[in-house]
Short mmCIF file of C-alpha atoms in Angstrom, two decimals:
data_model
loop_
_atom_site.label_atom_id
_atom_site.label_comp_id
_atom_site.label_asym_id
_atom_site.label_seq_id
_atom_site.Cartn_x
_atom_site.Cartn_y
_atom_site.Cartn_z
CA GLY Y 14 23.19 30.29 -30.67
CA GLU Y 15 23.66 26.92 -29.04
CA ASN Y 16 20.63 24.68 -28.92
CA VAL Y 17 19.92 21.09 -27.91
CA GLU Y 18 16.72 19.40 -29.01
CA GLN Y 19 15.56 16.32 -27.14
CA HIS Y 20 12.90 13.78 -28.15
CA PRO Y 21 10.54 12.41 -27.09
CA SER Y 22 9.28 14.57 -24.25
CA THR Y 23 7.51 11.58 -22.69
CA LEU Y 24 8.12 7.88 -23.16
CA SER Y 25 6.27 4.92 -21.67
CA VAL Y 26 7.66 1.41 -21.97
CA GLN Y 27 6.84 -1.95 -20.48
CA GLU Y 28 9.22 -3.30 -17.88
CA GLY Y 29 11.95 -5.27 -19.62
CA ASP Y 30 11.66 -3.38 -22.90
CA SER Y 31 14.26 -0.95 -24.23
CA ALA Y 32 14.03 2.84 -24.22
CA VAL Y 33 15.78 5.25 -26.57
CA ILE Y 34 16.06 9.02 -26.12
CA LYS Y 35 17.54 11.19 -28.85
CA CYS Y 36 19.22 14.58 -28.81
CA THR Y 37 20.41 16.88 -31.56
CA TYR Y 38 22.83 19.75 -31.01
CA SER Y 39 23.67 22.78 -33.09
CA ASP Y 40 27.15 23.87 -31.91
CA SER Y 41 29.67 21.93 -33.99
CA ALA Y 42 32.35 22.75 -31.41
CA SER Y 43 30.55 20.62 -28.79
CA ASN Y 44 32.63 17.61 -27.82
CA TYR Y 45 31.30 16.49 -24.43
CA PHE Y 46 27.85 14.92 -24.10
CA PRO Y 47 26.58 13.92 -20.65
CA TRP Y 48 23.24 12.47 -19.63
CA TYR Y 49 21.59 13.28 -16.30
CA LYS Y 50 18.79 11.45 -14.55
CA GLN Y 51 16.42 13.27 -12.22
CA GLU Y 52 14.08 11.21 -10.09
CA LEU Y 53 10.94 12.84 -8.77
CA GLY Y 54 11.80 15.43 -6.12
CA LYS Y 55 15.52 14.78 -6.35
CA ARG Y 56 18.54 16.47 -7.86
CA PRO Y 57 19.85 15.58 -11.34
CA GLN Y 58 22.70 13.08 -11.33
CA LEU Y 59 25.11 12.07 -14.05
CA ILE Y 60 24.49 8.57 -15.36
CA ILE Y 61 26.78 8.39 -18.38
CA ASP Y 62 28.78 10.68 -20.61
CA ILE Y 63 30.69 10.48 -23.87
CA ARG Y 64 33.40 12.56 -25.46
CA SER Y 65 33.69 13.13 -29.18
CA ASN Y 66 36.67 10.88 -29.67
CA VAL Y 67 34.46 7.78 -29.26
CA GLY Y 68 31.25 6.74 -30.99
CA GLU Y 69 29.73 4.60 -28.27
CA LYS Y 70 30.03 4.00 -24.55
CA LYS Y 71 28.29 1.38 -22.45
CA ASP Y 72 27.77 0.94 -18.73
CA GLN Y 73 25.73 -2.14 -17.83
CA ARG Y 74 22.18 -1.52 -19.12
CA ILE Y 75 22.90 2.02 -20.29
CA ALA Y 76 24.65 3.03 -23.50
CA VAL Y 77 25.19 6.27 -25.37
CA THR Y 78 25.95 6.62 -29.07
CA LEU Y 79 27.28 9.69 -30.83
CA ASN Y 80 27.15 10.69 -34.48
CA LYS Y 81 29.24 13.86 -34.82
CA THR Y 82 28.58 14.20 -38.52
CA ALA Y 83 24.84 14.33 -37.99
CA LYS Y 84 25.23 16.15 -34.64
CA HIS Y 85 23.09 13.78 -32.69
CA PHE Y 86 23.52 11.43 -29.77
CA SER Y 87 21.23 8.94 -28.10
CA LEU Y 88 20.71 7.24 -24.75
CA HIS Y 89 19.77 3.57 -24.81
CA ILE Y 90 18.41 1.78 -21.76
CA THR Y 91 17.92 -1.97 -22.07
CA GLU Y 92 15.88 -4.29 -19.84
CA THR Y 93 14.12 -1.33 -18.25
CA GLN Y 94 13.10 -1.53 -14.61
CA PRO Y 95 10.61 0.55 -12.58
CA GLU Y 96 13.52 2.40 -10.92
CA ASP Y 97 14.49 3.72 -14.36
CA SER Y 98 11.37 5.92 -14.24
CA ALA Y 99 12.64 9.50 -14.11
CA VAL Y 100 13.31 12.56 -16.23
CA TYR Y 101 16.42 12.30 -18.38
CA PHE Y 102 18.33 15.33 -19.65
CA CYS Y 103 20.98 15.40 -22.35
CA ALA Y 104 23.53 18.18 -22.68
CA ALA Y 105 26.16 19.31 -25.17
CA ILE Y 106 29.23 21.21 -24.07
CA GLN Y 107 32.32 22.58 -25.71
CA SER Y 108 34.94 21.00 -23.53
CA SER Y 109 37.71 23.52 -23.20
CA GLY Y 110 37.44 24.36 -19.55
CA THR Y 111 34.13 26.06 -20.17
CA TYR Y 112 31.15 25.05 -18.13
CA LYS Y 113 28.26 26.45 -20.16
CA TYR Y 114 25.96 23.48 -20.18
CA ILE Y 115 23.17 23.59 -22.74
CA PHE Y 116 20.57 21.03 -21.69
CA GLY Y 117 17.77 19.48 -23.66
CA THR Y 118 14.23 19.97 -22.39
CA GLY Y 119 14.09 16.52 -20.82
CA THR Y 120 12.32 13.21 -21.39
CA ARG Y 121 9.97 11.79 -18.81
CA LEU Y 122 10.39 8.02 -18.90
CA LYS Y 123 7.74 5.82 -17.33
CA VAL Y 124 8.45 2.13 -16.96
CA LEU Y 125 5.21 0.22 -16.56
CA ALA Y 126 5.29 -2.89 -14.40
CA LYS R 7 32.49 14.77 1.74
CA ALA R 8 29.50 17.09 2.03
CA GLY R 9 27.47 17.67 -1.09
CA VAL R 10 26.30 20.92 -2.65
CA THR R 11 24.11 22.85 -0.22
CA GLN R 12 21.49 25.38 -1.25
CA THR R 13 19.53 27.73 0.98
CA PRO R 14 16.74 28.46 1.41
CA ARG R 15 15.00 25.35 0.12
CA TYR R 16 11.61 27.02 -0.26
CA LEU R 17 10.52 30.62 -0.40
CA ILE R 18 7.51 32.66 -1.37
CA LYS R 19 7.78 36.20 -2.64
CA THR R 20 5.45 38.71 -4.24
CA ARG R 21 5.84 40.48 -7.54
CA GLY R 22 8.32 43.33 -7.45
CA GLN R 23 10.33 41.95 -4.55
CA GLN R 24 13.87 40.69 -4.83
CA VAL R 25 15.38 37.42 -3.68
CA THR R 26 18.86 36.10 -2.89
CA LEU R 27 19.71 32.40 -3.08
CA SER R 28 22.86 30.82 -1.70
CA CYS R 29 24.95 27.86 -2.84
CA SER R 30 27.86 26.19 -1.05
CA PRO R 31 29.83 23.92 -3.39
CA ILE R 32 31.59 20.69 -2.62
CA SER R 33 34.87 21.38 -0.86
CA GLY R 34 37.59 21.93 -3.43
CA HIS R 35 35.23 22.72 -6.29
CA ARG R 36 35.88 26.18 -7.67
CA SER R 37 33.28 26.30 -10.44
CA VAL R 38 29.65 27.01 -9.55
CA SER R 39 26.88 27.26 -12.09
CA TRP R 40 23.19 28.10 -11.75
CA TYR R 41 20.15 26.75 -13.58
CA GLN R 42 16.46 27.56 -13.71
CA GLN R 43 14.19 24.53 -13.92
CA THR R 44 10.59 24.91 -15.00
CA PRO R 45 8.13 22.32 -16.33
CA GLY R 46 8.54 22.01 -20.07
CA GLN R 47 11.68 24.16 -20.24
CA GLY R 48 14.10 21.77 -18.67
CA LEU R 49 17.31 23.10 -17.19
CA GLN R 50 18.19 26.55 -18.44
CA PHE R 51 21.69 27.85 -17.83
CA LEU R 52 21.87 31.14 -15.93
CA PHE R 53 25.59 31.71 -15.30
CA GLU R 54 28.82 30.11 -14.17
CA TYR R 55 31.46 31.42 -11.80
CA PHE R 56 35.06 30.42 -11.28
CA SER R 57 37.45 32.08 -8.86
CA GLU R 58 35.00 34.92 -8.21
CA THR R 59 34.68 35.69 -11.94
CA GLN R 60 31.66 35.13 -14.14
CA ARG R 61 32.93 33.03 -17.05
CA ASN R 62 29.67 32.27 -18.82
CA LYS R 63 26.20 33.75 -18.93
CA GLY R 64 22.93 32.43 -20.30
CA ASN R 65 20.13 34.31 -21.99
CA PHE R 66 18.38 35.80 -19.00
CA PRO R 67 17.52 39.45 -18.36
CA GLY R 68 19.73 41.67 -16.22
CA ARG R 69 17.37 41.17 -13.27
CA PHE R 70 19.23 37.92 -12.73
CA SER R 71 22.67 38.37 -11.27
CA GLY R 72 25.16 36.44 -9.25
CA ARG R 73 28.48 36.49 -7.54
CA GLN R 74 31.04 34.18 -6.06
CA PHE R 75 33.07 34.65 -2.92
CA SER R 76 36.68 33.76 -2.23
CA ASN R 77 35.59 30.53 -0.50
CA SER R 78 33.74 29.53 -3.74
CA ARG R 79 30.30 29.99 -2.19
CA SER R 80 27.95 31.65 -4.62
CA GLU R 81 24.80 33.69 -4.48
CA MET R 82 22.29 34.59 -7.13
CA ASN R 83 19.90 37.48 -6.95
CA VAL R 84 16.69 38.15 -8.82
CA SER R 85 15.33 41.67 -8.62
CA THR R 86 11.87 42.96 -9.47
CA LEU R 87 10.36 39.50 -9.36
CA GLU R 88 7.79 38.47 -11.96
CA LEU R 89 5.27 35.63 -11.83
CA GLY R 90 7.30 33.82 -14.51
CA ASP R 91 10.30 33.65 -12.20
CA SER R 92 8.58 30.93 -10.19
CA ALA R 93 10.84 27.92 -10.63
CA LEU R 94 13.30 25.56 -9.03
CA TYR R 95 16.74 27.14 -9.00
CA LEU R 96 19.54 24.63 -9.00
CA CYS R 97 23.20 25.25 -8.49
CA ALA R 98 25.93 22.82 -9.37
CA SER R 99 29.61 22.64 -8.63
CA THR R 100 32.36 20.89 -10.51
CA ALA R 101 36.04 20.20 -10.05
CA SER R 102 37.80 22.49 -12.48
CA GLY R 103 40.20 20.87 -14.83
CA ARG R 104 41.35 20.89 -18.41
CA ASP R 105 38.28 18.99 -19.52
CA THR R 106 34.69 19.71 -18.55
CA GLY R 107 33.41 17.14 -16.12
CA GLU R 108 30.53 16.04 -13.96
CA LEU R 109 28.17 18.56 -12.42
CA PHE R 110 27.17 17.92 -8.81
CA PHE R 111 23.80 19.50 -8.15
CA GLY R 112 22.27 20.80 -4.97
CA GLU R 113 18.67 20.03 -4.05
CA GLY R 114 17.55 23.42 -5.28
CA SER R 115 15.67 26.45 -4.01
CA ARG R 116 12.01 26.45 -4.98
CA LEU R 117 10.81 30.00 -5.53
CA THR R 118 7.14 30.86 -5.76
CA VAL R 119 6.20 34.36 -6.87
CA LEU R 120 2.67 35.48 -6.06
#
């Protein structure tokens, strides 16, 4: 069945350093890969997404890369700030009007001031 | 535009009871999906509804069920509650289109089973 593995489960970085979270998916039909951020006590919110027709997408300090051959994608956060502290979830979806989101187990990122 | 609304926000039940949770999607969104969030397990997909039809279902026992009404509001029901059902239940709505898009989550219903 579909599966998304996410690593690491926790990540601590110094403010200003970079953070990288990696996900691997099993369903080769997946072609939409969003990332959600969930701050403590709040709802998950989309921060960036990528579709399989591109290898990289960047939005200010956040970037996502995709390697379809290896079936993995990564979230990169540069110049981390304390407000980046949250749980981040990746997901892999077969984008054909289906909405069966398979999420990774999450990464708790702590940015130390 | 109002966001996704879930009720109740908190509830406590005992083993063997049943519970019904409600979700009102963003106006115009016809797809509603449900997720169980527990520490260490992340967000686990329960099911997704579109135009009153269940389109997708996750790997949960039959005690978990749902439905969607003609106004796109959705409910999920858990019967014969077990201690392991304690979790945050999140619903999300999305604007249906040719390509899968952003999920808009509600604040969740936190269920505690004693």
